[in-house]
């Protein structure tokens, strides 16, 4: 009968040891992702998401209708490739003719690391102030360029939200972008 308590003790110890491998301590990136997804992604060597494997939908927007109004443009990214990770902010720039300007990251929200399986979605929001047509501090934007963290590759989308106000000049847009967030369920 003495063998049964020893076997139970060994089994309990084995279960305790295997449960130590699932927490957030496996990620040294300081990600805000709860559970073990971030740690598992790092252990499994999951690559960063690439824009060529993403379906991207820009809008529909809560567009600013008059100069000085603020608008919001949601952007949804769907992973169409293998499992991948996103962390940080998208790289955004706007173009008007030969002029290009970057959209700044909204640092009020801390980015978390997201692991996206094939078919999973993530989103971010662009907040902008509409400029006055013809104003020297306004950029008559025609194109939005979107890139993912860790890559210089971008995709272009038409900008149909009117001129973009500048903070001090047209080269510094009065706009910001949130970090990536899980979309859907």
GROMACS .gro file of N, CA and C in nm, residues 97-168:
model
  216
   97UNK      N    1   0.087   6.448  -5.408
   97UNK     CA    2   0.183   6.479  -5.514
   97UNK      C    3   0.319   6.424  -5.477
   98UNK      N    4   0.421   6.508  -5.475
   98UNK     CA    5   0.556   6.466  -5.440
   98UNK      C    6   0.589   6.480  -5.292
   99UNK      N    7   0.494   6.524  -5.212
   99UNK     CA    8   0.516   6.546  -5.069
   99UNK      C    9   0.466   6.426  -4.989
  100UNK      N   10   0.547   6.382  -4.893
  100UNK     CA   11   0.511   6.270  -4.807
  100UNK      C   12   0.531   6.311  -4.662
  101UNK      N   13   0.443   6.265  -4.574
  101UNK     CA   14   0.456   6.294  -4.431
  101UNK      C   15   0.413   6.172  -4.351
  102UNK      N   16   0.484   6.147  -4.241
  102UNK     CA   17   0.452   6.033  -4.155
  102UNK      C   18   0.343   6.070  -4.055
  103UNK      N   19   0.261   5.969  -4.020
  103UNK     CA   20   0.161   5.986  -3.915
  103UNK      C   21   0.220   5.929  -3.787
  104UNK      N   22   0.217   6.008  -3.681
  104UNK     CA   23   0.280   5.972  -3.554
  104UNK      C   24   0.198   5.867  -3.478
  105UNK      N   25   0.270   5.789  -3.397
  105UNK     CA   26   0.206   5.691  -3.310
  105UNK      C   27   0.143   5.761  -3.191
  106UNK      N   28   0.025   5.716  -3.149
  106UNK     CA   29  -0.042   5.767  -3.030
  106UNK      C   30   0.018   5.694  -2.910
  107UNK      N   31   0.107   5.760  -2.839
  107UNK     CA   32   0.180   5.697  -2.729
  107UNK      C   33   0.098   5.684  -2.601
  108UNK      N   34  -0.029   5.725  -2.602
  108UNK     CA   35  -0.109   5.713  -2.480
  108UNK      C   36  -0.151   5.569  -2.452
  109UNK      N   37  -0.142   5.481  -2.551
  109UNK     CA   38  -0.177   5.340  -2.532
  109UNK      C   39  -0.052   5.254  -2.554
  110UNK      N   40  -0.028   5.162  -2.463
  110UNK     CA   41   0.088   5.074  -2.474
  110UNK      C   42   0.055   4.958  -2.569
  111UNK      N   43   0.142   4.934  -2.667
  111UNK     CA   44   0.117   4.823  -2.758
  111UNK      C   45   0.138   4.688  -2.690
  112UNK      N   46   0.061   4.590  -2.734
  112UNK     CA   47   0.080   4.454  -2.685
  112UNK      C   48   0.120   4.366  -2.804
  113UNK      N   49   0.181   4.254  -2.775
  113UNK     CA   50   0.216   4.161  -2.881
  113UNK      C   51   0.095   4.074  -2.912
  114UNK      N   52   0.059   4.069  -3.039
  114UNK     CA   53  -0.053   3.988  -3.083
  114UNK      C   54  -0.001   3.872  -3.166
  115UNK      N   55  -0.056   3.755  -3.144
  115UNK     CA   56  -0.027   3.640  -3.229
  115UNK      C   57  -0.152   3.613  -3.311
  116UNK      N   58  -0.136   3.616  -3.443
  116UNK     CA   59  -0.249   3.598  -3.533
  116UNK      C   60  -0.236   3.466  -3.608
  117UNK      N   61  -0.333   3.378  -3.590
  117UNK     CA   62  -0.342   3.257  -3.671
  117UNK      C   63  -0.400   3.297  -3.807
  118UNK      N   64  -0.392   3.208  -3.902
  118UNK     CA   65  -0.451   3.234  -4.033
  118UNK      C   66  -0.600   3.264  -4.013
  119UNK      N   67  -0.647   3.375  -4.069
  119UNK     CA   68  -0.786   3.416  -4.057
  119UNK      C   69  -0.815   3.511  -3.942
  120UNK      N   70  -0.721   3.526  -3.846
  120UNK     CA   71  -0.740   3.618  -3.734
  120UNK      C   72  -0.725   3.762  -3.783
  121UNK      N   73  -0.788   3.853  -3.709
  121UNK     CA   74  -0.782   3.993  -3.747
  121UNK      C   75  -0.729   4.080  -3.634
  122UNK      N   76  -0.669   4.190  -3.674
  122UNK     CA   77  -0.623   4.294  -3.582
  122UNK      C   78  -0.668   4.427  -3.642
  123UNK      N   79  -0.673   4.528  -3.559
  123UNK     CA   80  -0.714   4.659  -3.611
  123UNK      C   81  -0.634   4.770  -3.545
  124UNK      N   82  -0.641   4.886  -3.606
  124UNK     CA   83  -0.586   5.008  -3.549
  124UNK      C   84  -0.672   5.122  -3.601
  125UNK      N   85  -0.660   5.239  -3.538
  125UNK     CA   86  -0.742   5.353  -3.576
  125UNK      C   87  -0.654   5.474  -3.603
  126UNK      N   88  -0.683   5.541  -3.713
  126UNK     CA   89  -0.618   5.668  -3.746
  126UNK      C   90  -0.713   5.779  -3.704
  127UNK      N   91  -0.664   5.872  -3.624
  127UNK     CA   92  -0.741   5.990  -3.586
  127UNK      C   93  -0.674   6.109  -3.652
  128UNK      N   94  -0.754   6.194  -3.717
  128UNK     CA   95  -0.697   6.306  -3.791
  128UNK      C   96  -0.786   6.430  -3.780
  129UNK      N   97  -0.727   6.545  -3.810
  129UNK     CA   98  -0.801   6.671  -3.815
  129UNK      C   99  -0.803   6.716  -3.961
  130UNK      N  100  -0.924   6.746  -4.008
  130UNK     CA  101  -0.938   6.789  -4.147
  130UNK      C  102  -0.887   6.933  -4.159
  131UNK      N  103  -0.813   6.957  -4.266
  131UNK     CA  104  -0.759   7.090  -4.293
  131UNK      C  105  -0.847   7.169  -4.387
  132UNK      N  106  -0.816   7.296  -4.400
  132UNK     CA  107  -0.888   7.385  -4.491
  132UNK      C  108  -0.824   7.377  -4.629
  133UNK      N  109  -0.905   7.361  -4.730
  133UNK     CA  110  -0.855   7.354  -4.867
  133UNK      C  111  -0.779   7.482  -4.901
  134UNK      N  112  -0.658   7.465  -4.955
  134UNK     CA  113  -0.576   7.578  -4.997
  134UNK      C  114  -0.491   7.639  -4.887
  135UNK      N  115  -0.507   7.600  -4.763
  135UNK     CA  116  -0.428   7.652  -4.651
  135UNK      C  117  -0.285   7.600  -4.662
  136UNK      N  118  -0.188   7.685  -4.635
  136UNK     CA  119  -0.047   7.646  -4.643
  136UNK      C  120  -0.011   7.539  -4.541
  137UNK      N  121  -0.088   7.528  -4.432
  137UNK     CA  122  -0.062   7.427  -4.329
  137UNK      C  123  -0.140   7.299  -4.352
  138UNK      N  124  -0.199   7.285  -4.469
  138UNK     CA  125  -0.281   7.170  -4.503
  138UNK      C  126  -0.215   7.088  -4.613
  139UNK      N  127  -0.224   6.958  -4.601
  139UNK     CA  128  -0.171   6.867  -4.703
  139UNK      C  129  -0.290   6.805  -4.777
  140UNK      N  130  -0.296   6.825  -4.907
  140UNK     CA  131  -0.406   6.772  -4.990
  140UNK      C  132  -0.378   6.624  -5.020
  141UNK      N  133  -0.397   6.541  -4.920
  141UNK     CA  134  -0.360   6.399  -4.927
  141UNK      C  135  -0.441   6.324  -5.032
  142UNK      N  136  -0.373   6.239  -5.107
  142UNK     CA  137  -0.436   6.152  -5.207
  142UNK      C  138  -0.414   6.005  -5.175
  143UNK      N  139  -0.305   5.974  -5.101
  143UNK     CA  140  -0.266   5.835  -5.078
  143UNK      C  141  -0.225   5.812  -4.933
  144UNK      N  142  -0.270   5.698  -4.878
  144UNK     CA  143  -0.228   5.650  -4.746
  144UNK      C  144  -0.141   5.528  -4.768
  145UNK      N  145  -0.022   5.526  -4.709
  145UNK     CA  146   0.067   5.410  -4.717
  145UNK      C  147   0.073   5.344  -4.581
  146UNK      N  148   0.056   5.210  -4.580
  146UNK     CA  149   0.055   5.133  -4.456
  146UNK      C  150   0.167   5.030  -4.461
  147UNK      N  151   0.244   5.023  -4.352
  147UNK     CA  152   0.349   4.924  -4.337
  147UNK      C  153   0.336   4.857  -4.201
  148UNK      N  154   0.394   4.738  -4.188
  148UNK     CA  155   0.391   4.665  -4.061
  148UNK      C  156   0.526   4.678  -3.992
  149UNK      N  157   0.528   4.662  -3.858
  149UNK     CA  158   0.653   4.676  -3.783
  149UNK      C  159   0.762   4.583  -3.835
  150UNK      N  160   0.882   4.636  -3.843
  150UNK     CA  161   0.997   4.556  -3.881
  150UNK      C  162   1.017   4.541  -4.031
  151UNK      N  163   0.941   4.614  -4.112
  151UNK     CA  164   0.953   4.602  -4.257
  151UNK      C  165   0.939   4.739  -4.323
  152UNK      N  166   1.008   4.756  -4.433
  152UNK     CA  167   0.998   4.880  -4.510
  152UNK      C  168   0.894   4.868  -4.622
  153UNK      N  169   0.837   4.750  -4.640
  153UNK     CA  170   0.739   4.728  -4.744
  153UNK      C  171   0.605   4.791  -4.704
  154UNK      N  172   0.542   4.862  -4.797
  154UNK     CA  173   0.414   4.927  -4.769
  154UNK      C  174   0.313   4.892  -4.878
  155UNK      N  175   0.187   4.917  -4.847
  155UNK     CA  176   0.080   4.909  -4.946
  155UNK      C  177   0.008   5.042  -4.947
  156UNK      N  178  -0.036   5.083  -5.064
  156UNK     CA  179  -0.101   5.214  -5.081
  156UNK      C  180  -0.251   5.200  -5.094
  157UNK      N  181  -0.321   5.297  -5.036
  157UNK     CA  182  -0.467   5.301  -5.039
  157UNK      C  183  -0.509   5.445  -5.068
  158UNK      N  184  -0.619   5.463  -5.140
  158UNK     CA  185  -0.665   5.599  -5.167
  158UNK      C  186  -0.712   5.668  -5.039
  159UNK      N  187  -0.683   5.796  -5.028
  159UNK     CA  188  -0.729   5.878  -4.915
  159UNK      C  189  -0.847   5.959  -4.966
  160UNK      N  190  -0.963   5.937  -4.911
  160UNK     CA  191  -1.083   6.007  -4.957
  160UNK      C  192  -1.148   6.087  -4.844
  161UNK      N  193  -1.067   6.132  -4.749
  161UNK     CA  194  -1.119   6.197  -4.629
  161UNK      C  195  -1.091   6.347  -4.625
  162UNK      N  196  -1.057   6.403  -4.737
  162UNK     CA  197  -1.032   6.546  -4.747
  162UNK      C  198  -0.890   6.584  -4.709
  163UNK      N  199  -0.860   6.714  -4.715
  163UNK     CA  200  -0.725   6.761  -4.681
  163UNK      C  201  -0.694   6.737  -4.533
  164UNK      N  202  -0.567   6.716  -4.505
  164UNK     CA  203  -0.521   6.685  -4.370
  164UNK      C  204  -0.451   6.807  -4.311
  165UNK      N  205  -0.499   6.853  -4.196
  165UNK     CA  206  -0.440   6.969  -4.129
  165UNK      C  207  -0.301   6.934  -4.076
  166UNK      N  208  -0.215   7.033  -4.075
  166UNK     CA  209  -0.084   7.018  -4.016
  166UNK      C  210  -0.081   7.079  -3.878
  167UNK      N  211   0.013   7.032  -3.794
  167UNK     CA  212   0.025   7.088  -3.658
  167UNK      C  213   0.088   7.227  -3.664
  168UNK      N  214   0.196   7.240  -3.736
  168UNK     CA  215   0.262   7.369  -3.752
  168UNK      C  216   0.287   7.396  -3.899
   0.00000   0.00000   0.00000
